[in-house]
N, CA and C of each residue as an Amber inpcrd file, in Angstrom:
protein
   516
   0.8360000  -1.1870000   0.0000000   0.0000000   0.0000000   0.0000000
   0.8760000   1.2440000   0.0000000   0.4790000   2.2120000  -0.7890000
   1.2220000   3.4610000  -0.9410000   0.9870000   4.3890000   0.2510000
   2.0550000   4.9450000   0.7810000   1.9370000   5.9270000   1.8540000
   1.3610000   7.2160000   1.2800000   0.5300000   7.8640000   2.0710000
  -0.1140000   9.1080000   1.6540000   0.3150000  10.2220000   2.5930000
   0.7470000  11.3330000   2.0320000   1.1230000  12.4990000   2.8130000
  -0.0560000  13.4640000   2.8530000  -0.4060000  13.8960000   4.0480000
  -1.5350000  14.8060000   4.2520000  -0.9880000  16.1390000   4.7590000
  -1.4050000  17.2020000   4.0960000  -1.0050000  18.5550000   4.4980000
  -2.2390000  19.2790000   5.0310000  -2.1050000  19.8570000   6.2210000
  -3.1610000  20.6640000   6.8270000  -2.7460000  22.1240000   6.6800000
  -3.6400000  22.9190000   6.1330000  -3.3340000  24.3260000   5.8840000
  -4.3680000  25.2040000   6.5670000  -3.9650000  26.4390000   6.8840000
  -4.8670000  27.3630000   7.5470000  -4.6180000  28.7910000   7.0900000
  -5.6440000  29.6070000   7.3290000  -5.5540000  31.0490000   7.1210000
  -6.1730000  31.6750000   8.3670000  -5.4480000  32.5850000   8.9950000
  -5.8930000  33.1430000  10.2660000  -6.4590000  34.5550000  10.1720000
  -6.4300000  35.1470000   8.9810000  -6.9840000  36.4880000   8.8170000
  -7.4150000  36.6800000   7.3670000  -8.5280000  37.3710000   7.1440000
  -8.9930000  37.5790000   5.7740000  -7.9810000  38.3450000   4.9170000
  -7.1560000  39.1640000   5.5430000  -6.1720000  39.9380000   4.7970000
  -5.1030000  39.0490000   4.1480000  -4.9740000  37.8190000   4.5960000
  -3.9930000  36.8980000   4.0290000  -4.4180000  36.3500000   2.6610000
  -5.6880000  36.5200000   2.3130000  -6.1990000  35.9940000   1.0460000
  -5.5610000  36.6980000  -0.1430000  -4.9630000  35.9080000  -1.0110000
  -4.3990000  36.3970000  -2.2710000  -5.3480000  35.9130000  -3.3700000
  -6.3910000  36.6850000  -3.5790000  -7.5010000  36.2460000  -4.4280000
  -7.1490000  36.2570000  -5.9060000  -7.6730000  35.2760000  -6.5890000
  -7.6600000  35.2480000  -8.0550000  -9.0410000  35.7430000  -8.4580000
  -9.0900000  36.8360000  -9.2110000 -10.3680000  37.4750000  -9.5040000
 -10.9280000  37.1540000 -10.8880000 -10.1150000  36.6150000 -11.7850000
 -10.5970000  36.2780000 -13.1280000 -11.3660000  34.9630000 -13.0720000
 -12.6550000  35.0080000 -13.4110000 -13.5060000  33.8210000 -13.3010000
 -13.4550000  32.9230000 -14.5280000 -12.9840000  33.4190000 -15.6500000
 -12.9800000  32.6610000 -16.9060000 -14.3860000  32.1550000 -17.2400000
 -15.3980000  32.9240000 -16.8490000 -16.7810000  32.5630000 -17.1350000
 -17.4160000  31.6310000 -16.1170000 -16.6870000  31.2400000 -15.0870000
 -17.2270000  30.3520000 -14.0630000 -18.2450000  31.1180000 -13.2230000
 -19.3740000  30.5130000 -12.9780000 -20.4080000  31.0940000 -12.1200000
 -20.5580000  30.2190000 -10.8940000 -20.6400000  30.8320000  -9.7200000
 -20.7130000  30.0870000  -8.4700000 -21.9880000  30.4730000  -7.7390000
 -22.7510000  29.4570000  -7.3160000 -24.0170000  29.7070000  -6.6200000
 -24.1130000  28.8020000  -5.3990000 -24.6550000  29.3780000  -4.3230000
 -24.8890000  28.5770000  -3.1260000 -26.1310000  27.7170000  -3.3140000
 -26.0690000  26.5060000  -2.8250000 -27.2310000  25.6080000  -2.8110000
 -28.0420000  25.9480000  -1.5620000 -28.9290000  26.9140000  -1.6900000
 -29.6910000  27.3710000  -0.5320000 -30.7540000  26.3750000  -0.1000000
 -31.2370000  25.5740000  -1.0230000 -32.1520000  24.4880000  -0.6870000
 -31.2980000  23.2260000  -0.6170000 -31.1110000  22.7330000   0.5930000
 -30.2110000  21.5930000   0.7940000 -30.8730000  20.3030000   0.3090000
 -30.0960000  19.5560000  -0.5040000 -30.5410000  18.2650000  -1.0260000
 -29.3520000  17.3100000  -0.9480000 -29.3820000  16.4120000  -0.0100000
 -28.2350000  15.5460000   0.2150000 -27.8530000  14.7480000  -1.0310000
 -28.8320000  14.4390000  -1.8710000 -28.5450000  13.6720000  -3.0830000
 -27.6060000  14.4470000  -4.0110000 -27.7550000  15.7730000  -4.0370000
 -26.8930000  16.6080000  -4.8760000 -25.4690000  16.6210000  -4.3260000
 -25.3330000  16.7060000  -2.9980000 -24.0030000  16.6520000  -2.3940000
 -23.3260000  15.3220000  -2.7080000 -24.0860000  14.2360000  -2.6480000
 -23.5340000  12.9210000  -2.9630000 -23.0710000  12.8830000  -4.4250000
 -23.8930000  13.4210000  -5.3240000 -23.5220000  13.4850000  -6.7460000
 -22.2220000  14.2720000  -6.9390000 -22.1200000  15.4420000  -6.3150000
 -20.9210000  16.2780000  -6.4520000 -19.6920000  15.5790000  -5.8740000
 -19.8610000  14.9380000  -4.7540000 -18.7790000  14.1790000  -4.1140000
 -18.2340000  13.1180000  -5.0740000 -19.1270000  12.4040000  -5.7350000
 -18.7000000  11.3570000  -6.6690000 -18.1170000  11.9470000  -7.9470000
 -18.7420000  12.9920000  -8.4770000 -18.2800000  13.6290000  -9.7060000
 -16.8680000  14.1840000  -9.5480000 -16.6570000  14.9230000  -8.4910000
 -15.3710000  15.5900000  -8.2720000 -14.3590000  14.6480000  -7.6300000
 -14.7750000  13.8420000  -6.6880000 -13.8480000  13.0350000  -5.9030000
 -13.4220000  11.7230000  -6.5130000 -14.1700000  11.2410000  -7.4970000
 -13.8580000   9.9430000  -8.0920000 -12.4060000   9.7760000  -8.5130000
 -11.8680000  10.7010000  -9.2980000 -10.4800000  10.5490000  -9.7570000
  -9.4360000  10.6480000  -8.6290000  -9.8360000  11.1680000  -7.4680000
  -8.8720000  11.4250000  -6.3920000  -9.0620000  10.4890000  -5.2070000
  -9.7720000   9.4030000  -5.4340000  -9.9260000   8.3570000  -4.4050000
 -10.6760000   8.8200000  -3.1710000 -11.6660000   9.7020000  -3.3370000
 -12.5510000  10.0310000  -2.2330000 -13.4990000   8.8420000  -2.0930000
 -13.3370000   8.0630000  -1.0540000 -14.1060000   6.8240000  -0.9290000
 -14.8490000   6.6700000   0.3920000 -14.4890000   7.4130000   1.4190000
 -15.0520000   7.1090000   2.7370000 -16.5620000   7.3060000   2.8310000
 -17.1450000   8.1440000   1.9810000 -18.5940000   8.3730000   2.0460000
 -19.3760000   7.5520000   1.0150000 -18.6960000   6.7800000   0.1880000
 -19.3860000   6.0160000  -0.8500000 -20.3460000   4.9740000  -0.2760000
 -20.0530000   4.4580000   0.8920000 -20.9110000   3.4390000   1.4910000
 -21.9900000   4.0270000   2.4030000 -22.0580000   5.3320000   2.5010000
 -23.0370000   5.9630000   3.3850000 -24.4660000   5.6940000   2.9210000
 -25.3410000   5.5840000   3.8880000 -26.7700000   5.4420000   3.6170000
 -27.3610000   6.8250000   3.3200000 -28.5840000   6.8440000   2.8180000
 -29.2830000   8.1180000   2.6110000 -29.3820000   8.9050000   3.9160000
 -29.6090000   8.2100000   5.0100000 -29.7480000   8.8840000   6.3070000
 -28.4410000   9.5560000   6.7180000 -27.3260000   8.8800000   6.4790000
 -26.0270000   9.4760000   6.8090000 -25.7570000  10.7000000   5.9360000
 -26.0350000  10.5840000   4.6440000 -25.8460000  11.7190000   3.7340000
 -26.7290000  12.8870000   4.1420000 -27.9670000  12.6040000   4.4680000
 -28.8900000  13.6750000   4.8510000 -28.4170000  14.3840000   6.1120000
 -27.9920000  13.6130000   7.1240000 -27.5090000  14.2110000   8.3690000
 -26.2940000  15.1080000   8.1190000 -25.4150000  14.6800000   7.2270000
 -24.2160000  15.4660000   6.9210000 -24.5530000  16.6960000   6.0750000
 -25.1390000  16.4710000   4.9180000 -25.2950000  17.5330000   3.9150000
 -26.3730000  18.5460000   4.2630000 -27.3320000  18.1630000   5.0870000
 -28.4060000  19.0840000   5.4200000 -28.2790000  19.6570000   6.8270000
 -27.1030000  19.4820000   7.4210000 -26.8310000  20.0470000   8.7450000
 -26.7690000  21.5730000   8.6580000 -27.1280000  22.2170000   9.7310000
 -27.1370000  23.6890000   9.7790000 -25.7470000  24.2920000   9.6180000
 -24.7160000  23.5560000  10.0140000 -23.3560000  24.1080000   9.9780000
 -22.6260000  23.8010000   8.6710000 -23.3300000  23.2780000   7.6590000
 -22.7050000  22.9670000   6.3740000 -23.3790000  23.7660000   5.2710000
 -22.5570000  24.4100000   4.4430000 -23.0620000  25.1640000   3.2850000
 -22.3130000  24.6860000   2.0520000 -23.0380000  24.5930000   0.9270000
 -22.4890000  24.0620000  -0.3180000 -22.6350000  25.0800000  -1.4350000
 -21.5760000  25.2490000  -2.2280000 -21.5880000  26.0990000  -3.4100000
 -21.2000000  25.2580000  -4.6130000 -21.8470000  25.5170000  -5.7310000
 -21.5490000  24.8020000  -6.9610000 -21.0670000  25.7990000  -8.0030000
 -20.0290000  25.4070000  -8.7180000 -19.4970000  26.2090000  -9.8210000
 -20.0350000  25.6320000 -11.1270000 -20.4720000  26.5240000 -12.0030000
 -21.0220000  26.1140000 -13.2910000 -20.2340000  26.7600000 -14.4230000
 -20.0020000  25.9880000 -15.4540000 -19.4050000  26.4980000 -16.6830000
 -20.2870000  26.0500000 -17.8410000 -20.7830000  27.0180000 -18.5790000
 -21.6450000  26.7380000 -19.7330000 -22.8170000  25.8450000 -19.3470000
 -23.3690000  26.0760000 -18.1540000 -24.5360000  25.3510000 -17.6890000
 -24.2660000  24.0270000 -17.0200000 -23.0300000  23.5570000 -17.0170000
 -22.6920000  22.2640000 -16.4250000 -22.0050000  22.4390000 -15.0770000
 -22.2730000  21.5310000 -14.1200000 -21.5410000  21.5850000 -12.8520000
 -20.0500000  21.3480000 -13.1170000 -19.2430000  22.3290000 -12.7780000
 -17.8080000  22.2660000 -13.0400000 -17.0060000  21.9550000 -11.7840000
 -17.6110000  22.1290000 -10.6280000 -16.9230000  21.8890000  -9.3660000
 -17.7890000  22.3320000  -8.2180000 -17.2520000  22.1950000  -7.0230000
 -18.0070000  22.6210000  -5.8460000 -17.0890000  22.7640000  -4.6560000
 -17.6740000  23.3680000  -3.6050000 -17.0050000  23.3460000  -2.3120000
 -18.0580000  23.3350000  -1.2200000 -17.6670000  22.7440000  -0.0940000
 -18.4990000  22.7310000   1.0970000 -17.7360000  23.4150000   2.2110000
 -18.4230000  24.2620000   2.9560000 -17.8550000  24.9020000   4.1380000
 -18.5850000  24.3650000   5.3590000 -17.8080000  23.9790000   6.3640000
 -18.3980000  23.4670000   7.5930000 -17.9490000  24.3410000   8.7530000
 -18.9280000  24.9920000   9.3900000 -18.6340000  25.8320000  10.5460000
 -18.4170000  24.9330000  11.7580000 -17.3210000  25.1840000  12.4700000
 -16.9450000  24.3660000  13.6110000 -16.7680000  25.2370000  14.8480000
 -16.4100000  24.6210000  15.9500000 -16.2480000  25.3240000  17.2210000
 -15.1420000  26.3750000  17.1510000 -15.2410000  27.3450000  18.0250000
 -14.2170000  28.3650000  18.2470000 -13.8970000  29.1980000  17.0120000
 -14.8770000  29.3940000  16.1300000 -14.6760000  30.2500000  14.9640000
 -13.9400000  29.6070000  13.8120000 -13.7810000  28.2880000  13.8290000
 -13.1270000  27.5820000  12.7300000 -14.1350000  27.2670000  11.6310000
 -13.7100000  27.4510000  10.3940000 -14.4850000  27.0210000   9.2380000
 -13.5750000  26.1420000   8.3940000 -14.0300000  24.9190000   8.1410000
 -13.2600000  24.0000000   7.3150000 -13.8000000  24.0120000   5.8910000
 -12.8940000  24.0750000   4.9310000 -13.2740000  23.7680000   3.5540000
 -13.2990000  22.2460000   3.5260000 -14.4910000  21.6900000   3.7410000
 -14.6290000  20.2500000   3.9220000 -14.3510000  19.5030000   2.6220000
 -14.8650000  20.0150000   1.5210000 -14.5960000  19.4530000   0.1960000
 -14.4470000  20.5960000  -0.7810000 -13.5390000  20.3960000  -1.7290000
 -13.2630000  21.4060000  -2.7390000 -12.6970000  20.7010000  -3.9570000
 -13.1780000  21.0620000  -5.1280000 -12.5620000  20.4980000  -6.3170000
 -13.3500000  20.7600000  -7.5750000 -12.7250000  20.4050000  -8.6780000
 -13.3140000  20.5570000 -10.0020000 -13.5990000  19.1880000 -10.6000000
 -14.6400000  19.1220000 -11.4210000 -14.9230000  17.9080000 -12.1770000
 -13.8150000  17.7250000 -13.2140000 -13.5050000  16.4820000 -13.5690000
 -12.3720000  16.2120000 -14.4620000 -12.3790000  17.0200000 -15.7700000
 -13.5180000  17.2300000 -16.3960000 -13.5610000  17.9470000 -17.6720000
 -13.2420000  19.4300000 -17.5410000 -13.1610000  19.9450000 -16.3130000
 -12.9510000  21.3780000 -16.1180000 -11.6010000  21.7020000 -15.4960000
 -10.7840000  20.7010000 -15.2690000  -9.4330000  20.9200000 -14.7370000
  -8.5580000  21.4760000 -15.8620000  -7.7170000  22.4420000 -15.5130000
  -6.7950000  23.0160000 -16.4890000  -7.3570000  24.1910000 -17.2710000
  -8.5010000  24.7100000 -16.8480000  -9.1100000  25.8440000 -17.5410000
  -9.0070000  27.1450000 -16.7480000  -8.2110000  27.1380000 -15.6890000
  -8.0160000  28.3510000 -14.9000000  -9.1030000  28.6050000 -13.8690000
  -9.9210000  27.5870000 -13.5680000 -11.0310000  27.7640000 -12.6320000
 -10.6360000  27.5990000 -11.1660000  -9.6090000  26.8000000 -10.8900000
  -9.2790000  26.4270000  -9.5160000  -8.9460000  27.5920000  -8.6050000
  -8.1340000  28.5120000  -9.0750000  -7.7560000  29.6620000  -8.2450000
  -8.9300000  30.5600000  -7.9320000  -9.7780000  30.7670000  -8.9270000
 -10.9660000  31.6010000  -8.7120000 -11.9340000  30.9300000  -7.7360000
 -12.1960000  29.6220000  -7.9350000 -13.1440000  28.9260000  -7.0630000
 -12.6220000  28.8760000  -5.6290000 -11.3280000  28.6410000  -5.4470000
 -10.7670000  28.6280000  -4.0990000 -10.8290000  30.0200000  -3.4680000
 -10.5590000  31.0500000  -4.2410000 -10.6880000  32.4190000  -3.7270000
 -12.1140000  32.6820000  -3.2640000 -13.0810000  32.2270000  -4.0490000
 -14.4910000  32.3710000  -3.6990000 -14.7780000  31.6460000  -2.3860000
 -14.2570000  30.4330000  -2.2540000 -14.4770000  29.6470000  -1.0370000
 -13.8960000  30.3490000   0.1880000 -12.6950000  30.8550000   0.0660000
 -12.0480000  31.5180000   1.1960000 -12.7720000  32.8070000   1.5730000
 -13.1360000  33.6000000   0.5780000 -13.8740000  34.8390000   0.8660000
 -15.1960000  34.5220000   1.5450000 -15.9040000  33.5130000   1.0470000
 -17.1850000  33.1380000   1.6250000 -17.0050000  32.6300000   3.0530000
 -15.9590000  31.8740000   3.3030000 -15.6910000  31.3880000   4.6600000
 -15.4690000  32.5600000   5.6090000 -14.7040000  33.5450000   5.1630000
 -14.4480000  34.7090000   6.0140000 -15.6980000  35.5550000   6.2070000
 -16.6130000  35.5280000   5.2550000 -17.8590000  36.2850000   5.3820000
 -18.8540000  35.6250000   6.3320000 -18.6330000  34.3670000   6.6800000
 -19.5150000  33.6570000   7.6020000 -19.2880000  34.2270000   9.0040000
 -20.3230000  34.7270000   9.5980000 -20.2180000  35.4150000  10.8840000
 -19.5070000  34.5520000  11.9310000 -18.5480000  35.1590000  12.5970000
 -17.8250000  34.5000000  13.6790000 -16.5570000  33.7800000  13.2580000
 -16.2250000  33.8020000  11.9660000 -15.0430000  33.0800000  11.4960000
 -13.7660000  33.7340000  12.0090000 -12.8980000  32.9140000  12.5980000
 -11.6020000  33.3710000  13.0860000 -10.4490000  32.6530000  12.3920000
 -10.7720000  31.5260000  11.7540000  -9.7400000  30.7200000  11.1010000
 -10.4190000  29.8490000  10.0460000  -9.7690000  29.7320000   8.8740000
 -10.2420000  28.8510000   7.8100000  -9.1600000  27.8080000   7.5900000
  -9.5750000  26.5510000   7.4750000  -8.5840000  25.5020000   7.2950000
  -9.0740000  24.4610000   6.2930000  -8.1140000  23.6890000   5.8000000
  -8.3870000  22.6600000   4.8060000  -7.2640000  21.6370000   4.8860000
  -7.5180000  20.4440000   4.3870000  -6.4070000  19.5120000   4.2200000
  -6.4430000  18.9340000   2.8170000  -5.2690000  18.5960000   2.3410000
  -5.1130000  17.9770000   1.0380000  -4.0780000  16.8700000   1.1860000
  -4.0200000  15.9930000   0.2100000  -3.0670000  14.8930000   0.3350000
  -2.4060000  14.5940000  -1.0050000  -1.4300000  13.7020000  -0.9370000
  -0.6450000  13.3750000  -2.1250000  -1.4480000  12.6080000  -3.1720000
  -2.6730000  12.1880000  -2.8680000  -3.5340000  11.5520000  -3.8640000
  -4.2750000  12.5900000  -4.7200000  -4.3150000  13.8330000  -4.2560000
  -5.0240000  14.8870000  -4.9700000  -4.2740000  15.3220000  -6.2250000
  -4.9260000  16.1850000  -6.9940000  -4.2970000  16.7470000  -8.1890000
  -2.9570000  17.3740000  -7.8030000  -1.9940000  17.2460000  -8.6640000
  -0.6450000  17.7400000  -8.3640000  -0.6050000  19.2480000  -8.1150000
  -1.5910000  19.9910000  -8.5940000  -1.6170000  21.4360000  -8.3820000
  -2.4070000  21.8790000  -7.1670000  -3.0290000  20.9470000  -6.4440000
  -3.8920000  21.3210000  -5.3220000  -3.1360000  22.0880000  -4.2370000
  -2.0550000  21.5260000  -3.7510000  -1.2930000  22.1710000  -2.6760000
  -0.7870000  23.5340000  -3.1190000  -0.2970000  23.6300000  -4.3330000
   0.1970000  24.9150000  -4.8520000  -0.9160000  25.9560000  -4.8880000
  -2.1160000  25.5470000  -5.2940000  -3.2450000  26.4740000  -5.3390000
  -3.5850000  26.9740000  -3.9370000  -3.6420000  26.0680000  -2.9660000
  -3.9430000  26.4840000  -1.5970000  -2.9060000  27.4930000  -1.0920000
  -1.6500000  27.1910000  -1.3300000  -0.5960000  28.0980000  -0.8620000
  -0.6060000  29.4180000  -1.6290000  -0.8850000  29.3810000  -2.9140000
  -0.9280000  30.6060000  -3.7210000  -2.0410000  31.5390000  -3.2700000
  -3.0930000  31.0030000  -2.6830000  -4.2080000  31.8270000  -2.1990000
  -3.9520000  32.3490000  -0.7890000  -2.8400000  31.9470000  -0.1670000
  -2.4740000  32.4850000   1.1430000  -2.6150000  31.5220000   2.3070000
  -3.0440000  30.2970000   2.0560000  -3.1090000  29.3060000   3.1250000
  -1.6960000  28.8220000   3.4430000  -1.4440000  28.5480000   4.7190000
  -0.1240000  28.1040000   5.1500000  -0.2100000  26.7430000   5.8170000
   0.7620000  25.8880000   5.5300000   0.8080000  24.5590000   6.1450000
   1.1130000  24.7120000   7.6340000   0.2960000  24.0390000   8.4620000
   0.5780000  24.0380000   9.8940000   0.8530000  22.6340000  10.4260000
   0.5900000  21.6050000   9.6120000   0.8790000  20.2330000  10.0420000
   0.9370000  19.3390000   8.8100000   1.8540000  18.3790000   8.8290000
   1.9770000  17.3780000   7.7620000   2.1580000  16.0250000   8.4240000
   1.4810000  15.0170000   7.8450000   1.6380000  13.6620000   8.3650000
   1.5750000  12.6710000   7.2150000   2.0790000  11.4760000   7.4650000
   2.0490000  10.4100000   6.4710000   1.3100000   9.2200000   7.0710000
   0.4530000   8.6070000   6.2510000  -0.3200000   7.4530000   6.6920000
  -0.2990000   6.3760000   5.6180000  -0.4710000   5.1440000   6.0320000
  -0.5840000   4.0380000   5.0900000  -2.0360000   3.7290000   4.7570000
  -2.9580000   4.4680000   5.3750000  -4.3800000   4.2200000   5.1780000
  -5.0160000   5.4620000   4.5490000  -4.9920000   5.5680000   3.2130000
  -5.5040000   6.7690000   2.5630000  -6.9830000   7.0000000   2.7860000
  -7.7660000   5.9730000   3.0740000  -9.1970000   6.1710000   3.3120000
  -9.4390000   6.8460000   4.6440000  -8.4070000   6.9030000   5.4650000
  -8.5050000   7.5530000   6.7690000  -8.6730000   9.0590000   6.6030000
  -8.0740000   9.6270000   5.5870000  -8.0960000  11.0710000   5.3950000
  -8.4100000  11.3960000   3.9540000  -9.5870000  11.8970000   3.7160000
  -9.8840000  12.3820000   2.3760000  -9.3830000  13.8000000   2.2680000
  -9.2960000  14.2590000   1.0770000  -8.8040000  15.6070000   0.8370000
  -9.8890000  16.4800000   0.2940000  -9.6590000  17.7130000   0.4920000
 -10.5570000  18.6850000  -0.1010000  -9.9660000  19.1260000  -1.4130000
């Protein structure tokens, strides 16, 4: 089994955001009406190539409890009418907001969308009342540009670990 390196990154102030403002036509909308089935679809669409597997066996009840929780918000990115990617923000204790999931669908990688979508996610996290810190984790199974994108937007690594059990830690 291949060892997986997990990087935990954080941003402690909105001023640290180095936003990418060119959208390249990407439109981002919040899913204000929560539908767990849509979150499951996005998870599979975006996460499939990157070995996101821990939620694949979840029941409808588990998905509903997760995706329709009050502390979880979902945004979808669209390009030419098609879902191009998404992100989920999860509000946690002590003013922490986690970018729980983040990514682009395979057909939309390499079109300049990642920096803009991540900037949108970070700005939205900071706009959530009470936010004091935004954090995310990524791993060596993710797209080779994921870590660079997080760092380019101003997130800083605060912890790195290696595991032999990649299903233990999914990446955003």
